[in-house]
Coordinates of C-alpha atoms and ligand atoms in Angstrom, one line a residue:
X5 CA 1.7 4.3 -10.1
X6 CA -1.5 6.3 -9.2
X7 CA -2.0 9.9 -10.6
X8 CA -4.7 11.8 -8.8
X9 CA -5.7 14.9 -10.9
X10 CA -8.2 17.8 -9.6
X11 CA -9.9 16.0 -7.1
X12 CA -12.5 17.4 -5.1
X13 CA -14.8 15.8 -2.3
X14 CA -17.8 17.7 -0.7
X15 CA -20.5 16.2 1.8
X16 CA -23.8 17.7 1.6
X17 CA -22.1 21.0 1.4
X18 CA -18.9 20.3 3.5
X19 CA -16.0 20.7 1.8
X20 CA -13.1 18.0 2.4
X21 CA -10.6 18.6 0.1
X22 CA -10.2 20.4 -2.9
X23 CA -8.4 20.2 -5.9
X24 CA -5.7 17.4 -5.4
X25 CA -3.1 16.7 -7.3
X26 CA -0.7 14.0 -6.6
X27 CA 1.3 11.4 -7.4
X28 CA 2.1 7.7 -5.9
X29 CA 5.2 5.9 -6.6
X30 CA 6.6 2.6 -6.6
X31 CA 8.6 1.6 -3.7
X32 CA 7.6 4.5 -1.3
X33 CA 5.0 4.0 1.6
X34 CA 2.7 7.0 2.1
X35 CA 1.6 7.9 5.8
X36 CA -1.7 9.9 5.6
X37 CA -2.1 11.7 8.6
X38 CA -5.3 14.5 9.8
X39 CA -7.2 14.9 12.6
X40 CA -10.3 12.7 12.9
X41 CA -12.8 13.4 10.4
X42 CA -10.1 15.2 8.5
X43 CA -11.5 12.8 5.6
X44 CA -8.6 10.2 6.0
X45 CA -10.7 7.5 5.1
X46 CA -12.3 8.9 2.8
X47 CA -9.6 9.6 0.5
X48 CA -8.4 5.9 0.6
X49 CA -12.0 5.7 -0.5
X50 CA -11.7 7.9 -3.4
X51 CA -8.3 6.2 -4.0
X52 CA -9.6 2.3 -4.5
X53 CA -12.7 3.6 -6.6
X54 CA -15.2 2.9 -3.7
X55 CA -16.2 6.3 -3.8
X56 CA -16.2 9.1 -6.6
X57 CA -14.9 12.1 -6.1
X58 CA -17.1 15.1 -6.8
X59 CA -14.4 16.7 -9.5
X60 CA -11.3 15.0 -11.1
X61 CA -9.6 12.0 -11.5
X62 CA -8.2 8.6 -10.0
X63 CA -5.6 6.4 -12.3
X64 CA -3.6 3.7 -12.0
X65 CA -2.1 1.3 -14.8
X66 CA -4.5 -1.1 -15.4
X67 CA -1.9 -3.8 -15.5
X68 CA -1.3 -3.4 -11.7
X69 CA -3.5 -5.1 -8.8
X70 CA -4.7 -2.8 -5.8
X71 CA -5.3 -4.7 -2.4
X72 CA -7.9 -2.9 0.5
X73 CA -7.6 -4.2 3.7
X74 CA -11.1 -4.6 4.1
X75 CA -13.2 -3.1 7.6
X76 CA -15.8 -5.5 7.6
X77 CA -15.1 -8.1 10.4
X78 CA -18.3 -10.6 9.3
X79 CA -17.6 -10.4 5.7
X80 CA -16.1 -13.7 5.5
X81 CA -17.4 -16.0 8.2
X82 CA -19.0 -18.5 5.8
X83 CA -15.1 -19.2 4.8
X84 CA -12.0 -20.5 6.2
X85 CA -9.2 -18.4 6.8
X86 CA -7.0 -19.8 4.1
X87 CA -9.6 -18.8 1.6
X88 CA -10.2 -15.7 2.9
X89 CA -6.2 -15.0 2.5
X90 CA -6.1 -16.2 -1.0
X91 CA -9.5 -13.9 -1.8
X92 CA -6.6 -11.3 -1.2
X93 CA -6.0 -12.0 -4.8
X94 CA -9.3 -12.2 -6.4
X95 CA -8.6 -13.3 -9.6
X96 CA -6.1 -16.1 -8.5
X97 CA -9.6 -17.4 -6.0
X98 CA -11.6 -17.6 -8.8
X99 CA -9.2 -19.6 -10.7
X100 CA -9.0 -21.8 -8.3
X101 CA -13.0 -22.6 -7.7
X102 CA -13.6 -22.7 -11.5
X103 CA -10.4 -25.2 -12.1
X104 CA -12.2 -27.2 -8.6
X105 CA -15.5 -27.2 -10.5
X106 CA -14.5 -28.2 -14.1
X107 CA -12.3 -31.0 -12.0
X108 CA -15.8 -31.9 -10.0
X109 CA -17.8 -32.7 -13.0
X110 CA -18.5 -36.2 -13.5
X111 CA -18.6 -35.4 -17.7
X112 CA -15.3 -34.0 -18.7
X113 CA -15.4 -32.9 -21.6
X114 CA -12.5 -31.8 -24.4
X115 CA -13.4 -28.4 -24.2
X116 CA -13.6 -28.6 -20.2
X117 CA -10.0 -29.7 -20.9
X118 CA -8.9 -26.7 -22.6
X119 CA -10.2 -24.6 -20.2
X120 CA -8.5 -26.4 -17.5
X121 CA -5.4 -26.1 -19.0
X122 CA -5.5 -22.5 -19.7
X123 CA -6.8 -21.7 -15.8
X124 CA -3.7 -24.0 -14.9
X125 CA -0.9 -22.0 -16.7
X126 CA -2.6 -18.4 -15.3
X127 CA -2.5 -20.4 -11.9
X128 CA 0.7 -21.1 -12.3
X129 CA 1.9 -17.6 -13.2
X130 CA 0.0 -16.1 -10.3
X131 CA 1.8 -18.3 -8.3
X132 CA -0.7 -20.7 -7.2
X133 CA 1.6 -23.4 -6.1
X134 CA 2.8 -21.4 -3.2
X135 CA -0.4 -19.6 -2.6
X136 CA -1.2 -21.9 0.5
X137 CA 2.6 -22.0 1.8
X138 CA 2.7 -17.7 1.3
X139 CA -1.1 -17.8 3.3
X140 CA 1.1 -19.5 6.0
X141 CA 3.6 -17.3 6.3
X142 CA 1.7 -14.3 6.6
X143 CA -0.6 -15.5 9.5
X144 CA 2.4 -16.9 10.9
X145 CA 4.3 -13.5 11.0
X146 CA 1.0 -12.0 12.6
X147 CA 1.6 -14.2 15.4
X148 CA -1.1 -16.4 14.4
X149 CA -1.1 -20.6 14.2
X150 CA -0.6 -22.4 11.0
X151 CA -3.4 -24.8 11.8
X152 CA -5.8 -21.5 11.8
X153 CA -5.8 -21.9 8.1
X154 CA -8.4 -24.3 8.2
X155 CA -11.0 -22.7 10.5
X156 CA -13.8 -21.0 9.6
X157 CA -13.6 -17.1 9.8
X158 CA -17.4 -17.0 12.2
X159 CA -15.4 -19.3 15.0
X160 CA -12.6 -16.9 15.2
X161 CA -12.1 -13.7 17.8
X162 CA -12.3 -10.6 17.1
X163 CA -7.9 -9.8 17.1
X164 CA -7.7 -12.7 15.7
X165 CA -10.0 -11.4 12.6
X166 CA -8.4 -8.6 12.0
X167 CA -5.0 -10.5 11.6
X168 CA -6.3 -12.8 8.8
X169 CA -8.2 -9.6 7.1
X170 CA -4.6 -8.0 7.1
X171 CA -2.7 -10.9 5.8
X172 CA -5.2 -11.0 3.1
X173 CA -4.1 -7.1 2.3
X174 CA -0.5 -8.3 2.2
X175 CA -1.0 -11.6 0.2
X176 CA 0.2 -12.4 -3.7
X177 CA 2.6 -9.1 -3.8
X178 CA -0.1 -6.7 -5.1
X179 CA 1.2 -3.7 -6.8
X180 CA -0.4 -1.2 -4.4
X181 CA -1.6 -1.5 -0.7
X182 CA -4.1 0.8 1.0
X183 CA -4.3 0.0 5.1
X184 CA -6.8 2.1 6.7
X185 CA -5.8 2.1 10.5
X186 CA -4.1 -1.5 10.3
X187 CA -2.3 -1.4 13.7
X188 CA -5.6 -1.0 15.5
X189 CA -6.2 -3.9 17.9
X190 CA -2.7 -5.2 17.1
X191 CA -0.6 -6.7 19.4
X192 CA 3.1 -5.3 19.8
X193 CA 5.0 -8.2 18.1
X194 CA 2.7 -8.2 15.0
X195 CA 3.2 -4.3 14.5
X196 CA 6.6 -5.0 14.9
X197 CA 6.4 -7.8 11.8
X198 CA 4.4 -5.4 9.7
X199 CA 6.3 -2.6 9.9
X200 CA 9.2 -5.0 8.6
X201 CA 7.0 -6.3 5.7
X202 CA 6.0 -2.8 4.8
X203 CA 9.4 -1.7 4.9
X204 CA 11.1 -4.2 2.8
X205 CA 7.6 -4.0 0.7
X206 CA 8.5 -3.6 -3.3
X207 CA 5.1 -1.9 -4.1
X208 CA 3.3 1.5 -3.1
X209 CA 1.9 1.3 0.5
X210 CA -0.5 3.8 1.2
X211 CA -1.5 3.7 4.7
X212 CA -3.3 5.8 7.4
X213 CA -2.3 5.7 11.3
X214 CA -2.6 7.5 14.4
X215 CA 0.4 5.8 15.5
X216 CA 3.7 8.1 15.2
X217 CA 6.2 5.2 16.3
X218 CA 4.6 3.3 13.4
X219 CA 4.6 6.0 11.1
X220 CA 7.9 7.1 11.5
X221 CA 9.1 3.3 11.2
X222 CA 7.5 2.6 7.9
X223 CA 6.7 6.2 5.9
X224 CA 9.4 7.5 3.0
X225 CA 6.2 10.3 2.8
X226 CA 3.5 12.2 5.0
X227 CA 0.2 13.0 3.2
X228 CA -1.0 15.5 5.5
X229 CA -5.3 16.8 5.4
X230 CA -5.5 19.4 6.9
X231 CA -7.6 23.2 5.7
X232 CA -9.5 21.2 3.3
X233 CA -6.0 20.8 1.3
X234 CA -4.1 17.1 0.7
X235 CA -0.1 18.0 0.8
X236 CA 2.4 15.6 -0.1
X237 CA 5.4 15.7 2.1
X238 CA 9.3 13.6 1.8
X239 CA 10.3 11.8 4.7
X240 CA 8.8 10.4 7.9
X241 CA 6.3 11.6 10.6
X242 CA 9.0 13.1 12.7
X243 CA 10.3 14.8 10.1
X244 CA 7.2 16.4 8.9
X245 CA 5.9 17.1 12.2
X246 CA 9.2 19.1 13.0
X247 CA 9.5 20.7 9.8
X248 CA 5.5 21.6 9.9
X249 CA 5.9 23.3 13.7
X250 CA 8.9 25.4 12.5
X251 CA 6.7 26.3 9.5
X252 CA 3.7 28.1 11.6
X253 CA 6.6 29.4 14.2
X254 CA 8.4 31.7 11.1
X255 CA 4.7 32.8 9.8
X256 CA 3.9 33.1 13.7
X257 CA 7.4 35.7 13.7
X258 CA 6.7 37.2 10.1
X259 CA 3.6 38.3 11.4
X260 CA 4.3 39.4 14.3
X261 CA 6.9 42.1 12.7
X262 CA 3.8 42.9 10.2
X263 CA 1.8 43.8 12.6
X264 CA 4.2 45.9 14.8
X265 CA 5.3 48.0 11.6
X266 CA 1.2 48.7 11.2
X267 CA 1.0 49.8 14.7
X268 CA 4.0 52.2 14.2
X269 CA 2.9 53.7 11.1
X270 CA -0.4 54.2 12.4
X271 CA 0.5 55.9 15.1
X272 CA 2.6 58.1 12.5
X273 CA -0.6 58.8 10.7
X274 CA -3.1 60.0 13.8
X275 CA 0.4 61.5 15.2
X276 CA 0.8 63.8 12.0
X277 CA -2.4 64.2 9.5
X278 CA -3.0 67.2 11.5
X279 CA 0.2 68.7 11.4
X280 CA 0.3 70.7 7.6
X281 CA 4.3 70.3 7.7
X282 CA 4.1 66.5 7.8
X283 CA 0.6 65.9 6.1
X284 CA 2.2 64.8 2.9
X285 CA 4.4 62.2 5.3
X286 CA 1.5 60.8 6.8
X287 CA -0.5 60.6 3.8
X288 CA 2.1 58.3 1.9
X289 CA 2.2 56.3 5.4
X290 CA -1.4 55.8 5.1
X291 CA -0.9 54.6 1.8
X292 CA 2.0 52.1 3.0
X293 CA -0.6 50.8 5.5
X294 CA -3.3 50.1 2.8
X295 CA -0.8 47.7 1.8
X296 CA 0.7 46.4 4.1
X297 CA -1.2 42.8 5.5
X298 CA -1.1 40.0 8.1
X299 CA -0.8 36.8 6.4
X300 CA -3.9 34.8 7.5
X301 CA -3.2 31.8 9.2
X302 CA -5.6 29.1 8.6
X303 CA -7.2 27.4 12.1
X304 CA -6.1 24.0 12.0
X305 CA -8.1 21.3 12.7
X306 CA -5.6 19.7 14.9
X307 CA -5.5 19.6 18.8
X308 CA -2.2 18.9 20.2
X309 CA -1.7 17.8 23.5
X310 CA 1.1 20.2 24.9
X311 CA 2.6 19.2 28.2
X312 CA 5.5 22.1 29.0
X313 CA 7.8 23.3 31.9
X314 CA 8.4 26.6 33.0
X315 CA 11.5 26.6 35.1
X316 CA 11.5 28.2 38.4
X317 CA 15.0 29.2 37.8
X318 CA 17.6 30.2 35.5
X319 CA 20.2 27.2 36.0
X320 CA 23.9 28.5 37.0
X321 CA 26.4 28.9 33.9
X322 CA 27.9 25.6 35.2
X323 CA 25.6 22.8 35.2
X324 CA 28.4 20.1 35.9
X325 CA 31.5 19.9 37.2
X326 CA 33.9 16.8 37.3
X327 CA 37.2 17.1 38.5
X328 CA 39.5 14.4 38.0
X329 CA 37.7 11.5 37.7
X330 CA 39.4 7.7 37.2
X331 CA 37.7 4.1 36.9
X332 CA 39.7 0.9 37.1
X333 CA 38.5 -2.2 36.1
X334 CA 39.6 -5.5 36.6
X335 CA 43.2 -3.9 38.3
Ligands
LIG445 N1 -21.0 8.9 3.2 C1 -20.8 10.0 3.8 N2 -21.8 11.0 3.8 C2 -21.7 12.1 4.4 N3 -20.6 12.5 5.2 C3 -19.7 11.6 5.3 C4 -19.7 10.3 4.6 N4 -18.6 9.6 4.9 C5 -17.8 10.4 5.8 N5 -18.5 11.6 6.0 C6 -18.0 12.7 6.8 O1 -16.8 13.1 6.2 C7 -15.8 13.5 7.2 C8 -14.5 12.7 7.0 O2 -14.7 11.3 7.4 P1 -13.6 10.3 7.4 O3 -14.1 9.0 7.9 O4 -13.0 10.2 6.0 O5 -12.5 10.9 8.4 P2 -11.2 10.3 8.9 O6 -10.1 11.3 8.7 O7 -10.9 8.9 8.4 O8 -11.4 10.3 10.5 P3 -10.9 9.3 11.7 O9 -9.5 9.7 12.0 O10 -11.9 9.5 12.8 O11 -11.0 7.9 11.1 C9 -16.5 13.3 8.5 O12 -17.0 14.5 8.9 C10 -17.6 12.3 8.2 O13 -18.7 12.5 9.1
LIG446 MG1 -10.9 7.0 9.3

């Protein structure tokens, strides 16, 4: 569905990712995941052609429809909230205001006819008969009331804002879905609802979230930034979390044993050069060490919070005993 080749993003000098190759699938949502600044939102950027990258490419088939939920909470106070939904689907809003026009103007003529007719059958195909009932049902599912439609987006409240801005993300089934941050100033019972539209969702969902619970809910893939690299990974948050710690821990051990055999043929070497007998030892040791190296690991830009427990104790070899034990109920 969307093939990034190559790409490469630098700030003034700043490097946030380079060379990225991946692919985005139908049916699959995408978690991307970093720590802040990591250049999450910036990808998703890069992704809906806001932004281009500084090497390489973005494509998609041009057949399919991408929908942004947008960040700007004033963008669309001069309309109502049903409009603003149906501007979800751009072209199917500007059929609509040209068909309202031509339908306005007081000399109709043949050719104004024609052109009605062909806006009506593309109208009809995007589904524009159930674009106000599928407007209802998204504001609905965000917890919202029907009779908001008709309000204008400046008399509405901030939560409430963000709601109609995601149910114009969701509306007219667009092919792909970018959500930067769309739990953010969500109330329980509307995650709850997205998290079951995302996950019955047909398209590609490509969203970014600090939230794990959600993550792990909604994510068939983790797209993790991290060391200026963009990794694509199968399965949820937990999953790549678990898999990613038991990752550093076996490089953490590898090394470990590296560096121990250095230290002992080290000592070897200082031990021995001196000594004629084992010279010719020592000097193929010091050859062994030339080679020998410590896998670097890369600093991550992460911070976890780590809470642990050091027991005071060992616990005994029996932690619980039950000796028989019966329960009657009801005689
Ligand atoms: N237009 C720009 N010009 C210069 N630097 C920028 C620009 N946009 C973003 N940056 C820098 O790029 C880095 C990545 O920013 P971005 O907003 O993509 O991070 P993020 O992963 O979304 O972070 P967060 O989790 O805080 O939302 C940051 O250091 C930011 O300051
Ligand atoms: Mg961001």
């Amino acid at each position: 569905m969307i093939t990034v080749s190559d790409v490469s993003l630098s700030f003034g000098g700043q490097v946030l990712f380079k060379n990225v190759d991946l692919k985005f699938s139908e049916g699959n949502c995408y978690g991307v995941i970093g720590a802040n600044g990591a250049g999450k939102s910036t990808f998703l950027k890069i992704l809906n052609g806001e932004l281009e990258p500084s090497t390489g490419t973005v494509s998609m088939p041009k057949d399919k429809r991408m929908s942004v939920l947008k960040q700007d909470h004033f963008a669309f106070d001069e309309y109502t909230v049903l409009d603003t939904v149906i501007m979800g689907n751009k072209r199917l809003y500007d059929i609509m205001q040209e068909k309202d026009a031509l339908y306005a103007k007081e000399d109709f003529s043949e050719e104004d006819g024609e052109r009605a007719g062909a806006l009506e059958s593309e109208f009809a195909e995007l589904n524009g008969w159930e674009a106000e009932a599928d407007a209802s049902k998204l504001i609905q599912g965000l917890g919202l009331d029907e009779g908001i439609l008709y309000s204008q987006m400046s008399g509405l409240s901030g939560n409430e804002k963000v709601k109609v801005l995601l149910a114009q993300a969701l509306f007219g089934s667009p092919d792909v879905i970018l959500l930067d941050e769309p739990t953010n100033h969500l109330d329980i019972d509307a995650i709850r609802w997205l998290e079951d539209f995302l996950q019955e969702y047909f398209g590609t969902v490509i969203v970014v979230s600090h939230d794990r619970h959600f993550l792990n809910n909604v994510c068939t893939h983790i797209v993790d930034i991290d060391y200026t690299k963009i990794k694509m990974y199968v399965g949820n948050y937990e999953f790549w979390y678990e898999s990613s710690q038991m990752m550093q821990r076996l490089m953490k051990q590898q090394n470990k044993k590296t560096e121990e055999k250095l230290k002992e043929l080290q000592e070897f070497v200082s031990r021995f050069s001196a000594n004629k007998s084992k010279s010719k030892q020592a000097t193929a040791r010091r050859k062994l060490i030339e080679k020998v190296s410590v896998e670097e690991m890369p600093a991550s830009s992460r911070k976890y919070p780590f809470i642990g427990f050091d027991m005071d104790r060992e616990p005994g070899k029996d932690i619980v005993q039950v000796d028989g034990i019966s329960k009657t109920v009801d005689g």
